[in-house]
Amino acid sequence: MLNFLKKKAALIWAKKHVRNTEEFKRNPEKNQEELLLSLTAAAKKTLFGREHDFENIRSVKDFQDRVKVGDYENLKPYIERVKRGQANILWTDVPEYFAKTSGTTSGSKYIPISKEGMPFQVKGAQSALFHYIAKKNNADFVNGKMIFLQGSPELEEVFGIKTGRLSGIVAHHIPQYLQKNRLPSWETNMIEDWEAKVDKIVEETEKENMTLISGIPPWLIMYFEKLTAKHGKKIKQIFPNLQLIVTGGVNYEPYRDKMEELLGGPVDIVQTFPASEGFFAFQDDYTKEGLLLLTDHGIFYEFIPLEEYGKPDAGRLTLKEIELNKDYALILTTNSGLWAYSIGDVVRFIDRKPYRILVSGRTKHFTSAFGEHVIAFEVEEALKAALEKYPAQITEFHLAPQVNPAEGLPYHEWSIEFEKEPEDPELFRQELDDQLRKRNTYYDDLISGNILQKLHITRLRKNAFQEYAKSQGKLGGQNKIPRLANDRKIADLLEIYKLQ
């Protein structure tokens, strides 16, 4: 009876929540402008607000005239002052948290999360689950065990500001009604070594009634592989009541075949788009592609056409100005004090009513050594099409230019870890090249003009990408290996994992 009441209550809450979200979908363009003006009004007496004349901002154009697009490096001098405990720098108070992320040029990044911003991180995840329940008209999973593969919840303090990985911070805010069913244990979540942590998670979960599992695809696969190796069974045989997987951080599609093989049975997938800077979108209909853009979650969005990104006169578009099926660099202004902040993600709109997006790549993750500017979305779609014609299973891959080959013309090198190789590797290689040419006219021109030769595939041994990640101290958590690069830093390091 208790389980029945719990499911019934979840269905009622979910349907009420979905009805309430209809409001922000009705006029998101107007709501976004009002949000921006409320953010600048709130921050007009901060150091950043005074320096950028927030007092006189009356429109989006006023804001764009006063605040230039920047990244972490541009905001770093302000954040350093915030780290020393100074208030009224970027936002009206010191942050409630710093989400610590790994950077490249900046070293570790400290992304502020205000007391106003933190609730939206939790609400985004809750809303994804409520939309799933309402669409499915089924809340069976609430009575089983749920696992969240995440970073350590242990937080340090930086001048009194609690600091840690976003997933570790969020662990402190999981609603009470989910805590009782949540795995792994707090002690296991505190383990820093990712392989030891996953082994312990396997031990704690293998005999439980798992109904919901959440994490980024590469680490879900690692967890599932350890389970199947130990039990000699598919995941649905081990967890027959597993109903839902919630994933985010990277595009799920390239992992779908591998996941389906490991699962061995139907499991619903809900994709999300969270980051330290905010919770941006989730799949509000698990039966369709596209993620609902959250335009009422304390974030004002701007979009720069990808071909203009980085140029001094690049256009900054609002929702009402975007075009469908075009790639845009995502720019954020948030209620945690990020102003015209380039997060580095690239999105593509596939619907306007409501606004739904796909995450199509990263501004820094592309291959353009020869002017082709190939992006992740094109690569992943090309790979998907090639696999449909010549079936294979791919664990992971990395694409990099080979500018100075030992002989012949330059080419794109694909370093691929196959779970199952195609029956005819040469036909697969040619098909993959043809599919990429169809999606990127510049690449096609380079091949047709004999500037490049067709792509090469370098086969890597099993677990190559896990071993590489471990060697770089990037195994586990939210670490993701870039699938595209414009240099050979990663490709050269992957050489030692080549199959002979």
Coordinates of C-alpha atoms in Angstrom, one line a residue:
M1 CA 0.0 0.0 0.0
L2 CA 2.8 2.4 0.9
N3 CA 4.5 1.8 -2.5
F4 CA 1.2 2.4 -4.3
L5 CA 0.7 5.7 -2.4
K6 CA 4.2 6.8 -3.2
K7 CA 3.8 6.2 -6.9
K8 CA 0.4 7.9 -6.9
A9 CA 1.8 11.0 -5.2
A10 CA 4.7 11.1 -7.7
L11 CA 2.3 11.0 -10.6
I12 CA 0.1 13.8 -9.1
W13 CA 3.2 16.0 -8.4
A14 CA 4.6 15.4 -11.8
K15 CA 1.5 16.3 -13.7
K16 CA 1.0 19.4 -11.6
H17 CA 4.6 20.4 -12.2
V18 CA 4.3 20.0 -16.0
R19 CA 1.2 22.1 -16.1
N20 CA 3.0 24.8 -14.2
T21 CA 5.9 24.8 -16.7
E22 CA 3.5 25.7 -19.5
E23 CA 3.7 29.4 -18.4
F24 CA 7.3 29.9 -19.2
K25 CA 6.9 28.2 -22.7
R26 CA 4.3 30.7 -23.8
N27 CA 6.3 33.9 -24.1
P28 CA 10.0 33.0 -23.5
E29 CA 11.3 35.9 -25.7
K30 CA 9.7 38.6 -23.5
N31 CA 10.5 36.7 -20.3
Q32 CA 14.1 36.5 -21.3
E33 CA 14.4 40.3 -21.8
E34 CA 12.6 40.9 -18.5
L35 CA 15.0 38.5 -16.8
L36 CA 18.1 40.3 -18.1
L37 CA 16.9 43.7 -16.9
S38 CA 16.1 42.2 -13.5
L39 CA 19.6 40.8 -13.3
T40 CA 21.3 44.0 -14.2
A41 CA 19.1 46.0 -11.8
A42 CA 19.9 43.6 -9.0
A43 CA 23.7 43.9 -9.7
K44 CA 23.9 47.6 -10.5
K45 CA 25.8 48.4 -7.2
T46 CA 28.3 45.6 -7.6
L47 CA 31.8 46.4 -8.8
F48 CA 31.1 44.8 -12.2
G49 CA 27.8 46.7 -12.4
R50 CA 29.3 50.0 -11.6
E51 CA 32.1 49.5 -14.1
H52 CA 29.7 48.6 -16.8
D53 CA 27.0 51.3 -16.1
F54 CA 24.2 48.8 -15.2
E55 CA 22.3 51.8 -13.8
N56 CA 21.5 52.9 -17.3
I57 CA 20.7 49.6 -19.0
R58 CA 17.1 49.7 -20.3
S59 CA 17.3 47.0 -23.1
V60 CA 19.2 44.0 -24.4
K61 CA 21.1 46.4 -26.8
D62 CA 22.1 48.6 -23.9
F63 CA 23.5 45.5 -22.2
Q64 CA 25.4 44.3 -25.3
D65 CA 26.9 47.7 -25.9
R66 CA 28.3 47.8 -22.3
V67 CA 29.2 44.2 -21.7
K68 CA 31.5 42.4 -24.1
V69 CA 31.5 38.6 -24.5
G70 CA 34.2 37.0 -22.4
D71 CA 35.3 33.7 -20.9
Y72 CA 36.7 32.7 -17.6
E73 CA 40.0 34.6 -18.2
N74 CA 38.0 37.8 -18.6
L75 CA 36.1 37.3 -15.3
K76 CA 39.1 35.8 -13.4
P77 CA 40.3 39.2 -11.8
Y78 CA 36.8 39.6 -10.4
I79 CA 36.6 36.0 -9.2
E80 CA 40.0 36.2 -7.5
R81 CA 38.5 39.1 -5.4
V82 CA 35.4 37.0 -4.7
K83 CA 37.7 34.1 -3.6
R84 CA 39.2 36.4 -1.0
G85 CA 35.7 36.8 0.5
Q86 CA 34.8 40.2 -1.0
A87 CA 31.1 40.8 -1.6
N88 CA 29.4 42.9 -4.2
I89 CA 31.9 42.1 -6.9
L90 CA 30.0 40.1 -9.5
W91 CA 26.8 39.6 -7.6
T92 CA 25.2 41.1 -4.6
D93 CA 26.8 38.8 -2.0
V94 CA 29.6 36.2 -1.9
P95 CA 28.6 32.9 -3.6
E96 CA 27.0 30.2 -1.6
Y97 CA 29.4 27.8 -3.4
F98 CA 32.3 27.6 -5.9
A99 CA 32.0 24.8 -8.4
K100 CA 35.6 23.8 -9.1
T101 CA 36.3 22.6 -12.6
S102 CA 39.5 21.7 -14.4
G103 CA 40.7 24.3 -16.8
T104 CA 43.5 24.5 -19.4
T105 CA 44.9 28.0 -19.7
S106 CA 43.3 29.0 -16.4
G107 CA 44.2 26.0 -14.3
S108 CA 41.3 25.2 -12.0
K109 CA 38.3 27.3 -12.5
Y110 CA 36.1 28.5 -9.7
I111 CA 32.6 29.1 -11.0
P112 CA 30.4 31.0 -8.5
I113 CA 27.0 29.6 -7.5
S114 CA 24.8 32.1 -5.6
K115 CA 22.1 31.3 -3.2
E116 CA 19.7 32.4 -5.9
G117 CA 21.3 30.1 -8.5
M118 CA 21.7 26.9 -6.5
P119 CA 18.0 26.0 -6.3
F120 CA 17.8 26.0 -10.1
Q121 CA 20.5 23.3 -10.3
V122 CA 18.3 21.0 -8.2
K123 CA 15.0 22.1 -9.9
G124 CA 16.4 21.3 -13.3
A125 CA 17.0 17.7 -12.4
Q126 CA 13.7 17.4 -10.6
S127 CA 11.9 18.9 -13.6
A128 CA 13.5 16.3 -15.9
L129 CA 12.2 13.5 -13.7
F130 CA 8.7 15.0 -13.3
H131 CA 8.4 15.5 -17.1
Y132 CA 9.4 11.8 -17.6
I133 CA 6.8 10.6 -15.1
A134 CA 4.1 12.7 -16.6
K135 CA 4.9 11.6 -20.2
K136 CA 5.3 7.9 -19.2
N137 CA 2.3 8.1 -16.9
N138 CA 4.3 5.7 -14.7
A139 CA 6.3 6.3 -11.6
D140 CA 7.3 2.7 -10.7
F141 CA 11.0 3.7 -10.4
V142 CA 10.3 5.8 -7.2
N143 CA 10.0 2.6 -5.2
G144 CA 13.4 1.1 -6.2
K145 CA 17.0 2.1 -5.6
M146 CA 18.6 5.0 -7.5
I147 CA 22.2 5.6 -8.1
F148 CA 24.0 8.8 -9.1
L149 CA 27.5 8.3 -10.4
Q150 CA 29.1 11.5 -9.3
G151 CA 32.1 13.2 -7.8
S152 CA 33.0 13.3 -4.1
P153 CA 30.6 15.3 -2.0
E154 CA 33.5 16.4 0.2
L155 CA 33.8 20.2 0.1
E156 CA 36.7 22.4 1.0
E157 CA 36.4 26.0 2.0
V158 CA 37.9 29.0 0.1
F159 CA 37.7 32.0 2.5
G160 CA 34.5 30.6 4.0
I161 CA 32.9 29.6 0.6
K162 CA 32.2 25.9 0.2
T163 CA 34.0 24.6 -2.8
G164 CA 33.9 21.3 -4.8
R165 CA 32.8 19.5 -7.9
L166 CA 29.3 20.4 -9.0
S167 CA 28.0 16.9 -8.7
G168 CA 29.4 16.8 -5.1
I169 CA 27.7 20.0 -4.3
V170 CA 24.4 18.8 -5.7
A171 CA 24.7 15.7 -3.5
H172 CA 24.1 18.0 -0.5
H173 CA 20.8 19.1 -2.0
I174 CA 19.1 15.9 -3.0
P175 CA 15.5 16.0 -1.7
Q176 CA 14.7 14.1 1.5
Y177 CA 12.2 11.9 -0.3
L178 CA 15.0 10.5 -2.5
Q179 CA 17.6 10.1 0.1
K180 CA 16.3 6.8 1.5
N181 CA 16.5 5.1 -1.9
R182 CA 19.7 6.7 -3.0
L183 CA 23.0 4.7 -3.6
P184 CA 25.9 4.5 -3.3
S185 CA 26.6 5.2 0.4
W186 CA 28.1 8.5 1.4
E187 CA 31.4 6.8 2.3
T188 CA 31.7 5.3 -1.2
N189 CA 30.9 8.6 -2.8
M190 CA 33.8 10.1 -0.9
I191 CA 36.3 7.7 -2.6
E192 CA 38.5 9.8 -4.9
D193 CA 40.1 7.0 -6.9
W194 CA 37.5 6.4 -9.6
E195 CA 38.3 2.7 -10.3
A196 CA 38.2 1.8 -6.6
K197 CA 35.0 3.8 -6.3
V198 CA 33.3 2.0 -9.2
D199 CA 34.4 -1.4 -7.8
K200 CA 32.8 -0.4 -4.5
I201 CA 29.6 0.9 -6.2
V202 CA 29.3 -2.5 -8.0
E203 CA 29.6 -4.2 -4.6
E204 CA 26.9 -2.0 -3.0
T205 CA 24.4 -2.2 -5.9
E206 CA 24.7 -5.6 -7.5
K207 CA 22.1 -7.2 -5.3
E208 CA 19.8 -4.2 -5.0
N209 CA 16.5 -3.4 -6.9
M210 CA 18.0 -0.7 -9.1
T211 CA 15.3 1.3 -11.0
L212 CA 17.1 4.6 -11.9
I213 CA 20.8 5.1 -12.8
S214 CA 22.3 8.5 -13.6
G215 CA 25.7 9.5 -14.8
I216 CA 27.7 10.6 -17.9
P217 CA 27.8 7.8 -20.6
P218 CA 31.5 6.8 -20.5
W219 CA 31.3 6.2 -16.7
L220 CA 27.9 4.4 -17.0
I221 CA 29.6 2.1 -19.5
M222 CA 32.5 1.5 -17.1
Y223 CA 30.1 0.6 -14.3
F224 CA 28.0 -1.7 -16.5
E225 CA 31.0 -3.5 -17.9
K226 CA 32.3 -4.3 -14.4
L227 CA 28.9 -5.6 -13.5
T228 CA 28.6 -7.8 -16.6
A229 CA 32.1 -9.1 -16.3
K230 CA 31.4 -10.1 -12.7
H231 CA 28.0 -11.8 -13.3
G232 CA 28.2 -12.9 -16.9
K233 CA 24.8 -11.3 -17.5
K234 CA 23.3 -8.3 -19.2
I235 CA 22.3 -5.3 -17.0
K236 CA 18.6 -6.0 -17.4
Q237 CA 19.1 -9.5 -16.1
I238 CA 21.0 -8.1 -13.1
F239 CA 18.5 -5.3 -12.6
P240 CA 15.2 -6.5 -14.1
N241 CA 13.3 -3.5 -12.8
L242 CA 15.7 -0.9 -14.2
Q243 CA 13.4 1.6 -15.8
L244 CA 15.3 4.9 -16.4
I245 CA 18.8 6.2 -17.2
V246 CA 19.4 9.9 -16.8
T247 CA 22.5 11.1 -18.6
G248 CA 24.2 14.4 -19.5
G249 CA 27.5 16.0 -20.0
V250 CA 28.1 14.7 -23.5
N251 CA 25.9 13.7 -26.5
Y252 CA 24.4 10.3 -25.8
E253 CA 23.9 9.1 -29.4
P254 CA 27.5 7.9 -30.1
Y255 CA 27.2 5.7 -26.9
R256 CA 23.7 4.4 -27.7
D257 CA 24.7 1.1 -29.4
K258 CA 27.2 0.2 -26.7
M259 CA 24.7 1.0 -24.0
E260 CA 22.0 -1.0 -25.6
E261 CA 24.3 -4.0 -25.9
L262 CA 25.2 -3.8 -22.3
L263 CA 21.7 -3.3 -21.1
G264 CA 20.2 -6.2 -23.1
G265 CA 16.7 -4.9 -22.8
P266 CA 14.5 -1.8 -23.0
V267 CA 15.4 1.1 -20.6
D268 CA 14.1 4.6 -21.1
I269 CA 16.8 7.4 -21.5
V270 CA 16.4 11.0 -20.5
Q271 CA 19.2 13.4 -21.5
T272 CA 20.0 16.5 -19.6
F273 CA 22.3 19.6 -20.1
P274 CA 23.8 20.6 -16.7
A275 CA 27.0 22.5 -16.1
S276 CA 28.7 24.3 -13.2
E277 CA 27.4 27.5 -14.7
G278 CA 23.7 26.4 -14.7
F279 CA 21.2 23.8 -15.6
F280 CA 20.2 24.7 -19.1
A281 CA 18.0 22.1 -20.7
F282 CA 16.6 18.6 -20.4
Q283 CA 14.7 16.1 -22.6
D284 CA 11.1 16.9 -21.7
D285 CA 9.8 14.1 -24.0
Y286 CA 11.9 11.0 -23.8
T287 CA 10.4 9.6 -27.0
K288 CA 11.8 12.5 -29.1
E289 CA 15.1 14.1 -29.6
G290 CA 15.8 17.6 -28.4
L291 CA 16.2 19.2 -25.0
L292 CA 13.8 21.9 -23.7
L293 CA 15.7 25.1 -23.1
L294 CA 15.0 26.4 -19.6
T295 CA 14.3 30.1 -20.1
D296 CA 13.0 30.8 -16.6
H297 CA 15.9 29.4 -14.6
G298 CA 17.8 32.6 -13.8
I299 CA 19.9 32.5 -17.0
F300 CA 19.7 35.0 -19.9
Y301 CA 20.9 33.4 -23.2
E302 CA 22.6 34.9 -26.2
F303 CA 23.7 33.0 -29.3
I304 CA 26.7 33.8 -31.6
P305 CA 26.6 32.1 -35.1
L306 CA 29.5 29.6 -34.9
E307 CA 31.1 30.9 -38.1
E308 CA 31.3 34.4 -36.5
Y309 CA 32.5 33.2 -33.0
G310 CA 35.7 34.9 -32.0
K311 CA 35.4 37.8 -34.4
P312 CA 35.3 41.3 -33.0
D313 CA 32.0 42.2 -34.8
A314 CA 30.3 38.8 -34.1
G315 CA 26.5 39.1 -33.9
R316 CA 24.9 38.4 -30.5
L317 CA 21.4 37.0 -31.1
T318 CA 18.5 36.5 -28.7
L319 CA 15.9 33.7 -28.8
K320 CA 13.6 35.6 -31.2
E321 CA 16.5 36.0 -33.7
I322 CA 17.8 32.4 -33.9
E323 CA 17.4 30.1 -36.9
L324 CA 16.6 26.4 -36.8
N325 CA 19.3 23.8 -37.6
K326 CA 22.2 26.3 -37.3
D327 CA 25.1 26.1 -34.9
Y328 CA 25.5 28.8 -32.2
A329 CA 28.1 29.4 -29.5
L330 CA 26.2 29.6 -26.2
I331 CA 26.6 32.8 -24.1
L332 CA 25.2 33.1 -20.6
T333 CA 24.3 35.8 -18.1
T334 CA 23.3 34.3 -14.8
N335 CA 21.9 35.1 -11.3
S336 CA 25.3 33.9 -10.0
G337 CA 27.2 36.8 -11.5
L338 CA 28.4 35.5 -14.9
W339 CA 28.0 38.3 -17.5
A340 CA 28.0 37.6 -21.2
Y341 CA 30.0 34.5 -20.4
S342 CA 31.1 32.2 -23.2
I343 CA 30.8 28.7 -21.7
G344 CA 32.3 27.0 -24.8
D345 CA 29.3 24.9 -25.8
V346 CA 27.7 24.9 -29.2
V347 CA 24.0 24.3 -29.6
R348 CA 21.6 23.8 -32.5
F349 CA 17.9 24.6 -32.3
I350 CA 15.5 22.1 -33.7
D351 CA 12.2 23.6 -32.5
R352 CA 10.8 27.0 -31.5
K353 CA 7.5 25.9 -29.8
P354 CA 8.8 25.4 -27.3
Y355 CA 12.5 26.0 -27.8
R356 CA 14.4 22.7 -28.1
I357 CA 18.1 22.3 -28.7
L358 CA 20.8 19.7 -29.4
V359 CA 24.3 20.1 -28.0
S360 CA 26.3 20.0 -31.2
G361 CA 29.8 20.5 -29.9
R362 CA 32.4 22.8 -28.2
T363 CA 33.8 26.0 -29.5
K364 CA 37.3 24.7 -28.8
H365 CA 36.7 21.2 -30.0
F366 CA 36.9 21.2 -33.8
T367 CA 39.2 20.2 -36.5
S368 CA 40.2 22.9 -38.9
A369 CA 43.9 22.6 -39.7
F370 CA 43.0 23.1 -43.4
G371 CA 40.1 25.5 -43.0
E372 CA 37.3 22.9 -42.9
H373 CA 36.0 23.6 -39.4
V374 CA 34.5 20.2 -38.8
I375 CA 32.5 20.1 -35.6
A376 CA 31.3 17.4 -33.2
F377 CA 27.8 17.2 -34.5
E378 CA 28.9 16.6 -38.1
V379 CA 31.4 13.9 -37.0
E380 CA 28.9 12.1 -34.8
E381 CA 26.2 12.2 -37.4
A382 CA 28.6 10.9 -40.1
L383 CA 29.7 8.1 -37.8
K384 CA 26.1 7.2 -37.0
A385 CA 25.3 6.9 -40.7
A386 CA 28.4 4.8 -41.5
L387 CA 27.5 2.4 -38.6
E388 CA 24.0 2.0 -40.0
K389 CA 25.4 0.8 -43.3
Y390 CA 28.4 -1.1 -41.9
P391 CA 27.5 -2.3 -38.4
A392 CA 30.2 -2.1 -35.7
Q393 CA 30.4 -1.1 -32.1
I394 CA 32.6 1.8 -31.0
T395 CA 33.6 2.5 -27.4
E396 CA 35.2 5.9 -28.1
F397 CA 37.1 7.9 -30.7
H398 CA 39.3 11.0 -31.2
L399 CA 39.7 12.9 -34.5
A400 CA 42.9 14.9 -35.2
P401 CA 44.6 16.3 -38.3
Q402 CA 47.7 14.7 -39.6
V403 CA 49.4 17.7 -41.3
N404 CA 52.8 16.2 -42.0
P405 CA 52.4 12.5 -42.8
A406 CA 55.5 10.4 -43.7
E407 CA 54.1 10.1 -47.2
G408 CA 51.2 11.3 -49.3
L409 CA 48.8 14.1 -48.7
P410 CA 47.6 15.3 -45.2
Y411 CA 44.5 13.6 -43.7
H412 CA 42.2 13.4 -40.8
E413 CA 43.2 10.6 -38.4
W414 CA 40.4 8.9 -36.5
S415 CA 41.8 7.0 -33.4
I416 CA 39.0 4.5 -32.7
E417 CA 38.6 1.9 -29.9
F418 CA 36.3 -0.7 -31.4
E419 CA 34.2 -3.0 -29.2
K420 CA 33.3 -4.9 -32.4
E421 CA 35.0 -4.1 -35.7
P422 CA 33.1 -3.7 -39.0
E423 CA 33.1 -6.8 -41.2
D424 CA 34.9 -4.8 -44.0
P425 CA 37.1 -2.1 -42.4
E426 CA 38.0 -0.5 -45.7
L427 CA 34.3 -0.1 -46.8
F428 CA 33.5 1.3 -43.4
R429 CA 36.4 3.8 -43.7
Q430 CA 35.3 5.0 -47.2
E431 CA 31.7 5.3 -46.0
L432 CA 32.7 7.3 -43.0
D433 CA 34.6 9.7 -45.2
D434 CA 31.7 10.0 -47.7
Q435 CA 29.3 10.7 -44.9
L436 CA 31.5 13.5 -43.4
R437 CA 31.9 15.0 -46.9
K438 CA 28.1 15.2 -47.2
R439 CA 27.9 17.1 -43.9
N440 CA 30.8 19.5 -44.4
T441 CA 31.2 21.1 -47.8
Y442 CA 34.6 22.5 -47.0
Y443 CA 36.0 19.1 -46.1
D444 CA 34.4 17.8 -49.4
D445 CA 36.2 20.5 -51.3
L446 CA 39.5 19.6 -49.8
I447 CA 39.1 16.0 -50.7
S448 CA 37.9 16.8 -54.2
G449 CA 40.7 19.3 -54.8
N450 CA 43.4 16.8 -53.7
I451 CA 44.4 18.9 -50.8
L452 CA 43.6 16.1 -48.4
Q453 CA 43.4 12.4 -48.8
K454 CA 40.5 10.4 -47.4
L455 CA 40.5 9.8 -43.6
H456 CA 42.7 7.2 -41.9
I457 CA 41.5 5.0 -39.1
T458 CA 43.9 4.0 -36.3
R459 CA 42.6 1.1 -34.3
L460 CA 43.2 1.2 -30.5
R461 CA 43.3 -1.6 -28.1
K462 CA 40.5 -2.3 -25.6
N463 CA 40.3 0.2 -22.7
A464 CA 42.7 2.6 -24.5
F465 CA 40.7 5.7 -23.6
Q466 CA 40.2 4.7 -20.0
E467 CA 44.0 4.0 -19.7
Y468 CA 44.7 7.4 -21.4
A469 CA 42.3 9.2 -19.1
K470 CA 43.9 7.6 -16.0
S471 CA 47.4 8.5 -17.2
Q472 CA 46.3 12.2 -17.4
G473 CA 44.6 12.1 -14.0
K474 CA 41.2 12.5 -15.7
L475 CA 39.5 9.2 -15.0
G476 CA 36.0 9.6 -13.5
G477 CA 33.8 12.4 -12.4
Q478 CA 32.7 14.8 -15.1
N479 CA 36.0 14.5 -17.1
K480 CA 35.5 14.0 -20.8
I481 CA 38.1 13.4 -23.5
P482 CA 37.6 15.8 -26.4
R483 CA 36.5 13.9 -29.5
L484 CA 37.9 16.5 -31.9
A485 CA 41.1 18.5 -31.8
N486 CA 42.9 20.9 -34.0
D487 CA 46.3 19.6 -33.0
R488 CA 47.9 16.3 -32.2
K489 CA 48.5 16.5 -28.5
I490 CA 46.0 13.8 -27.6
A491 CA 46.4 11.8 -30.9
D492 CA 50.2 11.5 -30.3
L493 CA 49.6 10.3 -26.7
L494 CA 47.2 7.7 -28.0
E495 CA 49.9 6.2 -30.2
I496 CA 51.0 3.8 -27.5
Y497 CA 47.6 2.2 -27.5
K498 CA 47.6 1.3 -31.2
L499 CA 46.8 -2.2 -32.3
Q500 CA 49.6 -3.7 -34.3

